[in-house]
Amino acid sequence: MRLDLFLRDKSSSILLNIFCSIFLAIILFSLGNPTEIVILIFLVWHMILITFYSVHYISRRKYFDNILKNASDSEKKYLISEIIEPPRYVDSITYYTLLKMANKSMLEEITMIKNDRKEYKEYVEQWVHEIKTPISAIKLSGENNKSEVTRLILSELERIDHYVEQALFYARSEHVENDYLIKECSLATSVHSVLVENKQMFIKNKIKVELKGLEKTVYSDHKWVEFILNELLMNSIKYRSDQSPCINIYAEDKKNGVMLVIEDNGIGISSHELPRLFDKGYTGNKGRQFKKSTGIGLYLCKKMCEKLGLLIEIQSKEHEYTKVIIFFPKGRLVKL
C-alpha cells in the first residue's frame, strides 16, 4: 500500500481534525488561556493524530502486502479469494464478499465450459470410431477389386482417413498426458506403418521413398510418433515436386539421442516463413496457393513433440528441399 494513496483516502478526516484543532485553539484563546497551554494542547492533539494514522497505515500495509504476496506465490491466482483470510477492516469486507461472489460465479462458468468440452470431445471420439468402420469396409472392397478407379478411390480414402485421424488426435491433444505410454519404439516399424497407411497416395503421385538407418529404437509413445510422422509425410506429399518427387527418411545416432530426418525435394518454403510454420492456423504462401493447408498439422506436431519431450525443427530452401528433423533425446531411464 502506497503512503500517498493512504493519505489521499484519509484526507477528509485529517483536514477535519486540523480544522477542529484550529477551532479549539481559537476558543481557548478567546477564553483567556495562555498561549503556551493552547500550543501544548495543539501539539498533543496532532501527535496523537499522527501516531494513530501511522499505526493504522503500517497495520494496513502489512495486511495488504501479505495478501499480494500470497497472490504472487500462488500458481492459480484465480483462487486467491479461497486462500486469503477474511479482512479485518470494515471497508474491505464488501470487496472481499464481491471477490467471493465473482470467484464462485467464475468457477461455475469454468465447470460448465469444461463439461461442454468434455461432452464434445467424447462425441468427436465416438464419431471418429464410427466413421472409421465404413472407411475400412470401403478400403477392403477396393483392395479386393483393384483397378484404376479403385486406386483413385483408395487414394482419396487415405486422405479422408488422415483428416479423421487428425480430428481425433486434435481432440485428445489437450490431455495427451492421460493417453500415452512411453515404451521402447522401433523407428523402422513406425515409419513402415505410416508408409503402408498412405501407400496409395505414394503410388498415385509416383513418389519415390528411400529409407536408411532406421534400425534404431527410442523410448516414446508409438501412436503419437506415428501421428507426427503421418502429418509430416502428408505435407511432403502435398507440396511434392512435379519432377521425380522423392522422400528420404533416415536416422542417425547423436551424442545425446537419435535424430530422425524426413527430407523431400518438394517446392520448399520461403525462409521468412520458417519461424511461423508451427503457429496454429498458419498456412503460408504455399498453403494459400494450393488451397490444401489448414495450418493445423504442424501446430499439432509441435505440440505433441513438446508433450513427449521431443525436439522438432524444419529447414527448407524454396524450390529445392524441405527437411524436418525430430530429435529423440536420451533420458536417464532411456536406453538407446
Tab-separated table of C-alpha atoms in Angstrom:
chain	number	residue	atom	x	y	z
A	1	MET	CA	0.000	0.000	0.000
A	2	ARG	CA	1.445	3.378	-1.037
A	3	LEU	CA	1.588	6.161	1.548
A	4	ASP	CA	0.272	8.835	-0.832
A	5	LEU	CA	-2.813	6.706	-1.620
A	6	PHE	CA	-3.416	6.116	2.081
A	7	LEU	CA	-3.165	9.849	2.832
A	8	ARG	CA	-5.485	10.649	-0.051
A	9	ASP	CA	-8.019	8.150	1.341
A	10	LYS	CA	-7.800	9.715	4.839
A	11	SER	CA	-7.556	13.337	3.650
A	12	SER	CA	-11.108	14.257	4.720
A	13	SER	CA	-10.660	13.057	8.317
A	14	ILE	CA	-7.177	14.643	8.533
A	15	LEU	CA	-8.497	18.000	7.306
A	16	LEU	CA	-11.419	17.716	9.734
A	17	ASN	CA	-9.004	17.167	12.647
A	18	ILE	CA	-6.840	20.135	11.580
A	19	PHE	CA	-9.906	22.331	11.264
A	20	CYS	CA	-11.229	21.209	14.672
A	21	SER	CA	-7.865	21.775	16.360
A	22	ILE	CA	-7.669	25.329	14.939
A	23	PHE	CA	-11.265	25.998	16.015
A	24	LEU	CA	-10.461	24.689	19.527
A	25	ALA	CA	-7.347	26.904	19.697
A	26	ILE	CA	-9.433	29.969	18.802
A	27	ILE	CA	-11.970	29.132	21.555
A	28	LEU	CA	-9.199	28.575	24.096
A	29	PHE	CA	-7.605	31.914	23.160
A	30	SER	CA	-10.977	33.696	23.416
A	31	LEU	CA	-11.458	32.236	26.926
A	32	GLY	CA	-8.180	33.833	28.011
A	33	ASN	CA	-5.998	30.717	28.192
A	34	PRO	CA	-2.233	31.287	27.982
A	35	THR	CA	-0.545	30.798	24.602
A	36	GLU	CA	1.733	28.049	25.989
A	37	ILE	CA	-1.276	25.956	27.090
A	38	VAL	CA	-3.004	26.357	23.715
A	39	ILE	CA	0.160	25.384	21.803
A	40	LEU	CA	0.653	22.373	24.108
A	41	ILE	CA	-2.910	21.163	23.521
A	42	PHE	CA	-2.467	21.725	19.758
A	43	LEU	CA	0.788	19.730	19.686
A	44	VAL	CA	-0.586	16.861	21.818
A	45	TRP	CA	-3.676	16.653	19.616
A	46	HIS	CA	-1.620	16.351	16.438
A	47	MET	CA	0.924	13.967	17.955
A	48	ILE	CA	-1.914	11.630	18.887
A	49	LEU	CA	-3.374	12.077	15.391
A	50	ILE	CA	-0.042	11.326	13.656
A	51	THR	CA	0.587	8.295	15.891
A	52	PHE	CA	-2.887	6.938	15.215
A	53	TYR	CA	-2.602	7.229	11.422
A	54	SER	CA	0.983	5.872	11.432
A	55	VAL	CA	-0.051	2.710	13.291
A	56	HIS	CA	-3.135	2.428	11.099
A	57	TYR	CA	-1.070	2.763	7.910
A	58	ILE	CA	1.585	0.240	8.989
A	59	SER	CA	-1.058	-2.280	10.013
A	60	ARG	CA	-2.998	-1.985	6.746
A	61	ARG	CA	0.139	-2.058	4.613
A	62	LYS	CA	1.308	-5.251	6.337
A	63	TYR	CA	-2.104	-6.856	5.807
A	64	PHE	CA	-2.430	-5.954	2.120
A	65	ASP	CA	1.237	-6.720	1.341
A	66	ASN	CA	0.647	-10.193	2.781
A	67	ILE	CA	-2.383	-10.657	0.502
A	68	LEU	CA	-0.383	-9.552	-2.554
A	69	LYS	CA	2.459	-11.904	-1.626
A	70	ASN	CA	0.077	-14.864	-1.288
A	71	ALA	CA	-1.416	-13.988	-4.664
A	72	SER	CA	2.020	-13.725	-6.297
A	73	ASP	CA	3.174	-17.047	-4.818
A	74	SER	CA	0.014	-18.877	-5.880
A	75	GLU	CA	0.082	-20.712	-9.223
A	76	LYS	CA	-3.692	-20.446	-9.517
A	77	LYS	CA	-4.263	-16.789	-8.813
A	78	TYR	CA	-7.949	-17.029	-9.611
A	79	LEU	CA	-8.333	-18.962	-6.336
A	80	ILE	CA	-6.964	-16.103	-4.230
A	81	SER	CA	-10.329	-15.495	-2.587
A	82	GLU	CA	-10.222	-19.056	-1.246
A	83	ILE	CA	-6.827	-18.717	0.428
A	84	ILE	CA	-6.871	-15.197	1.885
A	85	GLU	CA	-8.172	-14.629	5.375
A	86	PRO	CA	-11.352	-12.594	5.915
A	87	PRO	CA	-10.464	-8.882	6.133
A	88	ARG	CA	-10.025	-7.155	9.489
A	89	TYR	CA	-11.256	-3.802	8.167
A	90	VAL	CA	-14.898	-2.938	7.705
A	91	ASP	CA	-14.389	-1.153	4.386
A	92	SER	CA	-12.682	-4.272	2.961
A	93	ILE	CA	-15.467	-6.712	3.825
A	94	THR	CA	-17.616	-5.550	0.891
A	95	TYR	CA	-14.767	-6.102	-1.586
A	96	TYR	CA	-13.990	-9.482	-0.011
A	97	THR	CA	-17.634	-10.509	-0.385
A	98	LEU	CA	-17.696	-9.326	-4.005
A	99	LEU	CA	-14.477	-11.253	-4.699
A	100	LYS	CA	-16.020	-14.408	-3.243
A	101	MET	CA	-19.145	-13.979	-5.357
A	102	ALA	CA	-17.130	-13.331	-8.536
A	103	ASN	CA	-14.890	-16.328	-7.884
A	104	LYS	CA	-17.876	-18.620	-7.267
A	105	SER	CA	-19.520	-17.435	-10.466
A	106	MET	CA	-16.297	-17.901	-12.440
A	107	LEU	CA	-15.778	-21.453	-11.133
A	108	GLU	CA	-19.350	-22.365	-12.073
A	109	GLU	CA	-18.776	-20.957	-15.557
A	110	ILE	CA	-15.491	-22.850	-15.937
A	111	THR	CA	-17.112	-26.084	-14.772
A	112	MET	CA	-19.913	-25.649	-17.288
A	113	ILE	CA	-17.451	-24.981	-20.131
A	114	LYS	CA	-15.314	-27.970	-19.108
A	115	ASN	CA	-18.365	-30.235	-19.118
A	116	ASP	CA	-19.385	-28.934	-22.550
A	117	ARG	CA	-15.887	-29.510	-23.921
A	118	LYS	CA	-15.736	-32.968	-22.383
A	119	GLU	CA	-19.055	-33.913	-23.996
A	120	TYR	CA	-17.894	-32.537	-27.371
A	121	LYS	CA	-14.573	-34.407	-27.118
A	122	GLU	CA	-16.387	-37.643	-26.311
A	123	TYR	CA	-18.708	-37.039	-29.257
A	124	VAL	CA	-15.766	-36.450	-31.643
A	125	GLU	CA	-14.015	-39.609	-30.428
A	126	GLN	CA	-17.198	-41.633	-30.799
A	127	TRP	CA	-17.838	-40.171	-34.266
A	128	VAL	CA	-14.294	-40.971	-35.408
A	129	HIS	CA	-14.569	-44.571	-34.267
A	130	GLU	CA	-17.890	-44.964	-36.057
A	131	ILE	CA	-16.766	-43.330	-39.311
A	132	LYS	CA	-13.641	-45.495	-39.457
A	133	THR	CA	-15.755	-48.635	-39.813
A	134	PRO	CA	-17.239	-47.715	-43.229
A	135	ILE	CA	-13.855	-46.317	-44.323
A	136	SER	CA	-12.214	-49.665	-43.527
A	137	ALA	CA	-15.009	-51.511	-45.346
A	138	ILE	CA	-14.556	-49.379	-48.479
A	139	LYS	CA	-10.783	-49.878	-48.298
A	140	LEU	CA	-11.210	-53.637	-48.078
A	141	SER	CA	-13.580	-53.662	-51.056
A	142	GLY	CA	-11.137	-51.573	-53.063
A	143	GLU	CA	-8.173	-53.789	-52.158
A	144	ASN	CA	-10.123	-56.857	-53.308
A	145	ASN	CA	-11.138	-55.276	-56.619
A	146	LYS	CA	-8.032	-53.488	-57.877
A	147	SER	CA	-8.488	-51.175	-60.853
A	148	GLU	CA	-7.527	-47.635	-61.780
A	149	VAL	CA	-10.833	-46.378	-60.375
A	150	THR	CA	-10.465	-48.197	-57.053
A	151	ARG	CA	-6.849	-46.990	-56.749
A	152	LEU	CA	-8.104	-43.438	-57.101
A	153	ILE	CA	-10.849	-44.083	-54.539
A	154	LEU	CA	-8.364	-45.694	-52.141
A	155	SER	CA	-6.025	-42.735	-52.517
A	156	GLU	CA	-8.783	-40.287	-51.622
A	157	LEU	CA	-9.881	-42.569	-48.762
A	158	GLU	CA	-6.387	-42.317	-47.321
A	159	ARG	CA	-6.755	-38.532	-47.309
A	160	ILE	CA	-10.157	-38.805	-45.608
A	161	ASP	CA	-8.704	-41.242	-43.086
A	162	HIS	CA	-5.871	-38.811	-42.406
A	163	TYR	CA	-8.218	-35.916	-41.694
A	164	VAL	CA	-10.394	-38.138	-39.495
A	165	GLU	CA	-7.317	-39.211	-37.511
A	166	GLN	CA	-6.207	-35.596	-37.270
A	167	ALA	CA	-9.571	-34.620	-35.764
A	168	LEU	CA	-9.289	-37.439	-33.211
A	169	PHE	CA	-5.744	-36.549	-32.190
A	170	TYR	CA	-6.598	-32.857	-32.039
A	171	ALA	CA	-9.441	-33.638	-29.626
A	172	ARG	CA	-7.053	-35.660	-27.457
A	173	SER	CA	-4.096	-33.284	-27.720
A	174	GLU	CA	-5.042	-31.125	-24.718
A	175	HIS	CA	-4.747	-34.061	-22.330
A	176	VAL	CA	-2.173	-36.185	-24.084
A	177	GLU	CA	-0.585	-36.985	-20.700
A	178	ASN	CA	-3.616	-39.206	-19.996
A	179	ASP	CA	-3.310	-41.012	-23.308
A	180	TYR	CA	0.269	-42.024	-23.851
A	181	LEU	CA	2.501	-44.870	-22.824
A	182	ILE	CA	6.251	-44.421	-23.022
A	183	LYS	CA	7.985	-47.620	-24.045
A	184	GLU	CA	10.580	-48.885	-26.480
A	185	CYS	CA	9.630	-47.991	-30.058
A	186	SER	CA	11.194	-49.106	-33.292
A	187	LEU	CA	11.628	-46.219	-35.703
A	188	ALA	CA	11.584	-48.652	-38.638
A	189	THR	CA	8.247	-50.126	-37.506
A	190	SER	CA	6.666	-46.699	-37.042
A	191	VAL	CA	7.880	-45.392	-40.411
A	192	HIS	CA	6.787	-48.534	-42.291
A	193	SER	CA	3.360	-48.400	-40.616
A	194	VAL	CA	2.800	-44.828	-41.799
A	195	LEU	CA	4.077	-45.612	-45.302
A	196	VAL	CA	1.706	-48.578	-45.639
A	197	GLU	CA	-1.159	-46.445	-44.377
A	198	ASN	CA	-0.568	-43.950	-47.200
A	199	LYS	CA	0.724	-46.313	-49.887
A	200	GLN	CA	-1.968	-45.445	-52.440
A	201	MET	CA	-1.084	-41.760	-52.274
A	202	PHE	CA	2.587	-42.555	-52.846
A	203	ILE	CA	1.688	-44.781	-55.796
A	204	LYS	CA	-0.766	-42.289	-57.279
A	205	ASN	CA	1.711	-39.407	-57.080
A	206	LYS	CA	4.677	-41.585	-58.141
A	207	ILE	CA	6.699	-40.569	-55.113
A	208	LYS	CA	9.916	-42.458	-54.503
A	209	VAL	CA	10.704	-43.229	-50.881
A	210	GLU	CA	14.223	-44.016	-49.670
A	211	LEU	CA	14.897	-45.366	-46.174
A	212	LYS	CA	18.225	-45.540	-44.412
A	213	GLY	CA	19.470	-46.323	-40.925
A	214	LEU	CA	16.046	-46.718	-39.322
A	215	GLU	CA	17.024	-49.835	-37.340
A	216	LYS	CA	17.038	-47.875	-34.098
A	217	THR	CA	14.864	-47.873	-31.029
A	218	VAL	CA	13.783	-44.906	-28.975
A	219	TYR	CA	11.580	-44.526	-25.938
A	220	SER	CA	8.349	-42.743	-26.730
A	221	ASP	CA	4.664	-43.383	-27.456
A	222	HIS	CA	4.493	-45.128	-30.839
A	223	LYS	CA	0.915	-43.989	-31.512
A	224	TRP	CA	1.736	-40.288	-31.179
A	225	VAL	CA	5.046	-40.722	-33.008
A	226	GLU	CA	3.197	-42.307	-35.935
A	227	PHE	CA	0.686	-39.449	-35.886
A	228	ILE	CA	3.533	-36.915	-36.130
A	229	LEU	CA	5.194	-38.877	-38.945
A	230	ASN	CA	1.874	-39.139	-40.758
A	231	GLU	CA	1.373	-35.364	-40.644
A	232	LEU	CA	4.898	-34.712	-41.906
A	233	LEU	CA	4.590	-37.215	-44.754
A	234	MET	CA	1.233	-35.772	-45.780
A	235	ASN	CA	2.906	-32.382	-46.069
A	236	SER	CA	5.672	-33.908	-48.200
A	237	ILE	CA	3.019	-35.400	-50.472
A	238	LYS	CA	1.021	-32.168	-50.680
A	239	TYR	CA	3.974	-30.000	-51.563
A	240	ARG	CA	5.847	-32.505	-53.714
A	241	SER	CA	7.878	-31.612	-56.771
A	242	ASP	CA	6.474	-32.385	-60.227
A	243	GLN	CA	9.890	-33.632	-61.303
A	244	SER	CA	10.855	-37.007	-59.790
A	245	PRO	CA	9.345	-36.483	-56.333
A	246	CYS	CA	11.339	-38.246	-53.653
A	247	ILE	CA	11.254	-38.509	-49.859
A	248	ASN	CA	14.295	-39.598	-47.865
A	249	ILE	CA	13.755	-40.869	-44.344
A	250	TYR	CA	16.797	-41.676	-42.277
A	251	ALA	CA	18.008	-41.780	-38.697
A	252	GLU	CA	21.363	-41.019	-37.137
A	253	ASP	CA	22.828	-41.580	-33.691
A	254	LYS	CA	23.826	-38.408	-31.915
A	255	LYS	CA	25.674	-37.820	-28.678
A	256	ASN	CA	22.544	-37.422	-26.564
A	257	GLY	CA	19.908	-39.234	-28.600
A	258	VAL	CA	18.669	-40.183	-32.044
A	259	MET	CA	17.866	-37.817	-34.900
A	260	LEU	CA	15.134	-38.790	-37.360
A	261	VAL	CA	15.040	-36.840	-40.634
A	262	ILE	CA	12.262	-36.624	-43.235
A	263	GLU	CA	13.592	-34.820	-46.288
A	264	ASP	CA	11.816	-34.198	-49.581
A	265	ASN	CA	12.734	-32.496	-52.815
A	266	GLY	CA	9.445	-30.587	-52.960
A	267	ILE	CA	8.612	-26.972	-53.613
A	268	GLY	CA	10.181	-25.843	-50.338
A	269	ILE	CA	9.341	-22.962	-48.042
A	270	SER	CA	10.439	-19.340	-48.102
A	271	SER	CA	12.996	-18.515	-45.416
A	272	HIS	CA	10.857	-15.718	-43.954
A	273	GLU	CA	8.006	-18.197	-43.340
A	274	LEU	CA	10.046	-20.763	-41.381
A	275	PRO	CA	9.676	-19.098	-37.945
A	276	ARG	CA	5.862	-19.210	-38.215
A	277	LEU	CA	5.370	-22.737	-39.548
A	278	PHE	CA	4.291	-24.156	-36.177
A	279	ASP	CA	1.804	-21.376	-35.462
A	280	LYS	CA	-1.796	-22.547	-35.235
A	281	GLY	CA	-3.693	-21.808	-38.456
A	282	TYR	CA	-0.643	-20.536	-40.329
A	283	THR	CA	-0.794	-21.728	-43.951
A	284	GLY	CA	1.863	-19.601	-45.618
A	285	ASN	CA	2.020	-18.632	-49.279
A	286	LYS	CA	2.185	-22.223	-50.492
A	287	GLY	CA	-0.797	-23.263	-48.397
A	288	ARG	CA	-2.915	-20.417	-49.765
A	289	GLN	CA	-1.667	-21.070	-53.296
A	290	PHE	CA	-2.556	-24.766	-53.274
A	291	LYS	CA	-5.600	-24.358	-51.003
A	292	LYS	CA	-4.760	-27.646	-49.254
A	293	SER	CA	-3.405	-26.483	-45.968
A	294	THR	CA	-5.355	-25.990	-42.757
A	295	GLY	CA	-2.451	-24.797	-40.624
A	296	ILE	CA	-3.249	-27.452	-38.015
A	297	GLY	CA	-0.906	-30.332	-38.868
A	298	LEU	CA	2.437	-28.737	-37.985
A	299	TYR	CA	0.875	-26.982	-34.997
A	300	LEU	CA	-0.172	-30.389	-33.634
A	301	CYS	CA	3.247	-31.875	-34.433
A	302	LYS	CA	4.989	-29.175	-32.417
A	303	LYS	CA	2.510	-29.525	-29.580
A	304	MET	CA	2.867	-33.308	-29.447
A	305	CYS	CA	6.666	-33.131	-29.594
A	306	GLU	CA	6.687	-30.761	-26.628
A	307	LYS	CA	4.388	-33.107	-24.685
A	308	LEU	CA	6.608	-36.100	-25.494
A	309	GLY	CA	9.843	-34.237	-24.796
A	310	LEU	CA	10.999	-34.341	-28.427
A	311	LEU	CA	12.601	-31.548	-30.409
A	312	ILE	CA	11.383	-30.707	-33.890
A	313	GLU	CA	12.938	-28.372	-36.427
A	314	ILE	CA	12.301	-27.541	-40.080
A	315	GLN	CA	14.923	-26.473	-42.589
A	316	SER	CA	13.976	-25.597	-46.137
A	317	LYS	CA	15.034	-23.855	-49.313
A	318	GLU	CA	12.417	-22.738	-51.785
A	319	HIS	CA	12.187	-24.895	-54.942
A	320	GLU	CA	14.840	-27.280	-53.600
A	321	TYR	CA	14.020	-29.175	-50.403
A	322	THR	CA	12.322	-29.336	-47.008
A	323	LYS	CA	13.931	-31.193	-44.141
A	324	VAL	CA	12.129	-31.961	-40.880
A	325	ILE	CA	14.331	-33.099	-38.008
A	326	ILE	CA	12.926	-34.829	-34.927
A	327	PHE	CA	15.326	-35.395	-32.078
A	328	PHE	CA	14.651	-38.138	-29.532
A	329	PRO	CA	16.765	-37.199	-26.504
A	330	LYS	CA	18.345	-39.810	-24.287
A	331	GLY	CA	16.986	-39.571	-20.743
A	332	ARG	CA	18.133	-41.160	-17.530
A	333	LEU	CA	15.727	-44.057	-17.965
A	334	VAL	CA	16.164	-44.327	-21.719
A	335	LYS	CA	18.399	-46.872	-23.303
A	336	LEU	CA	19.336	-46.192	-26.932
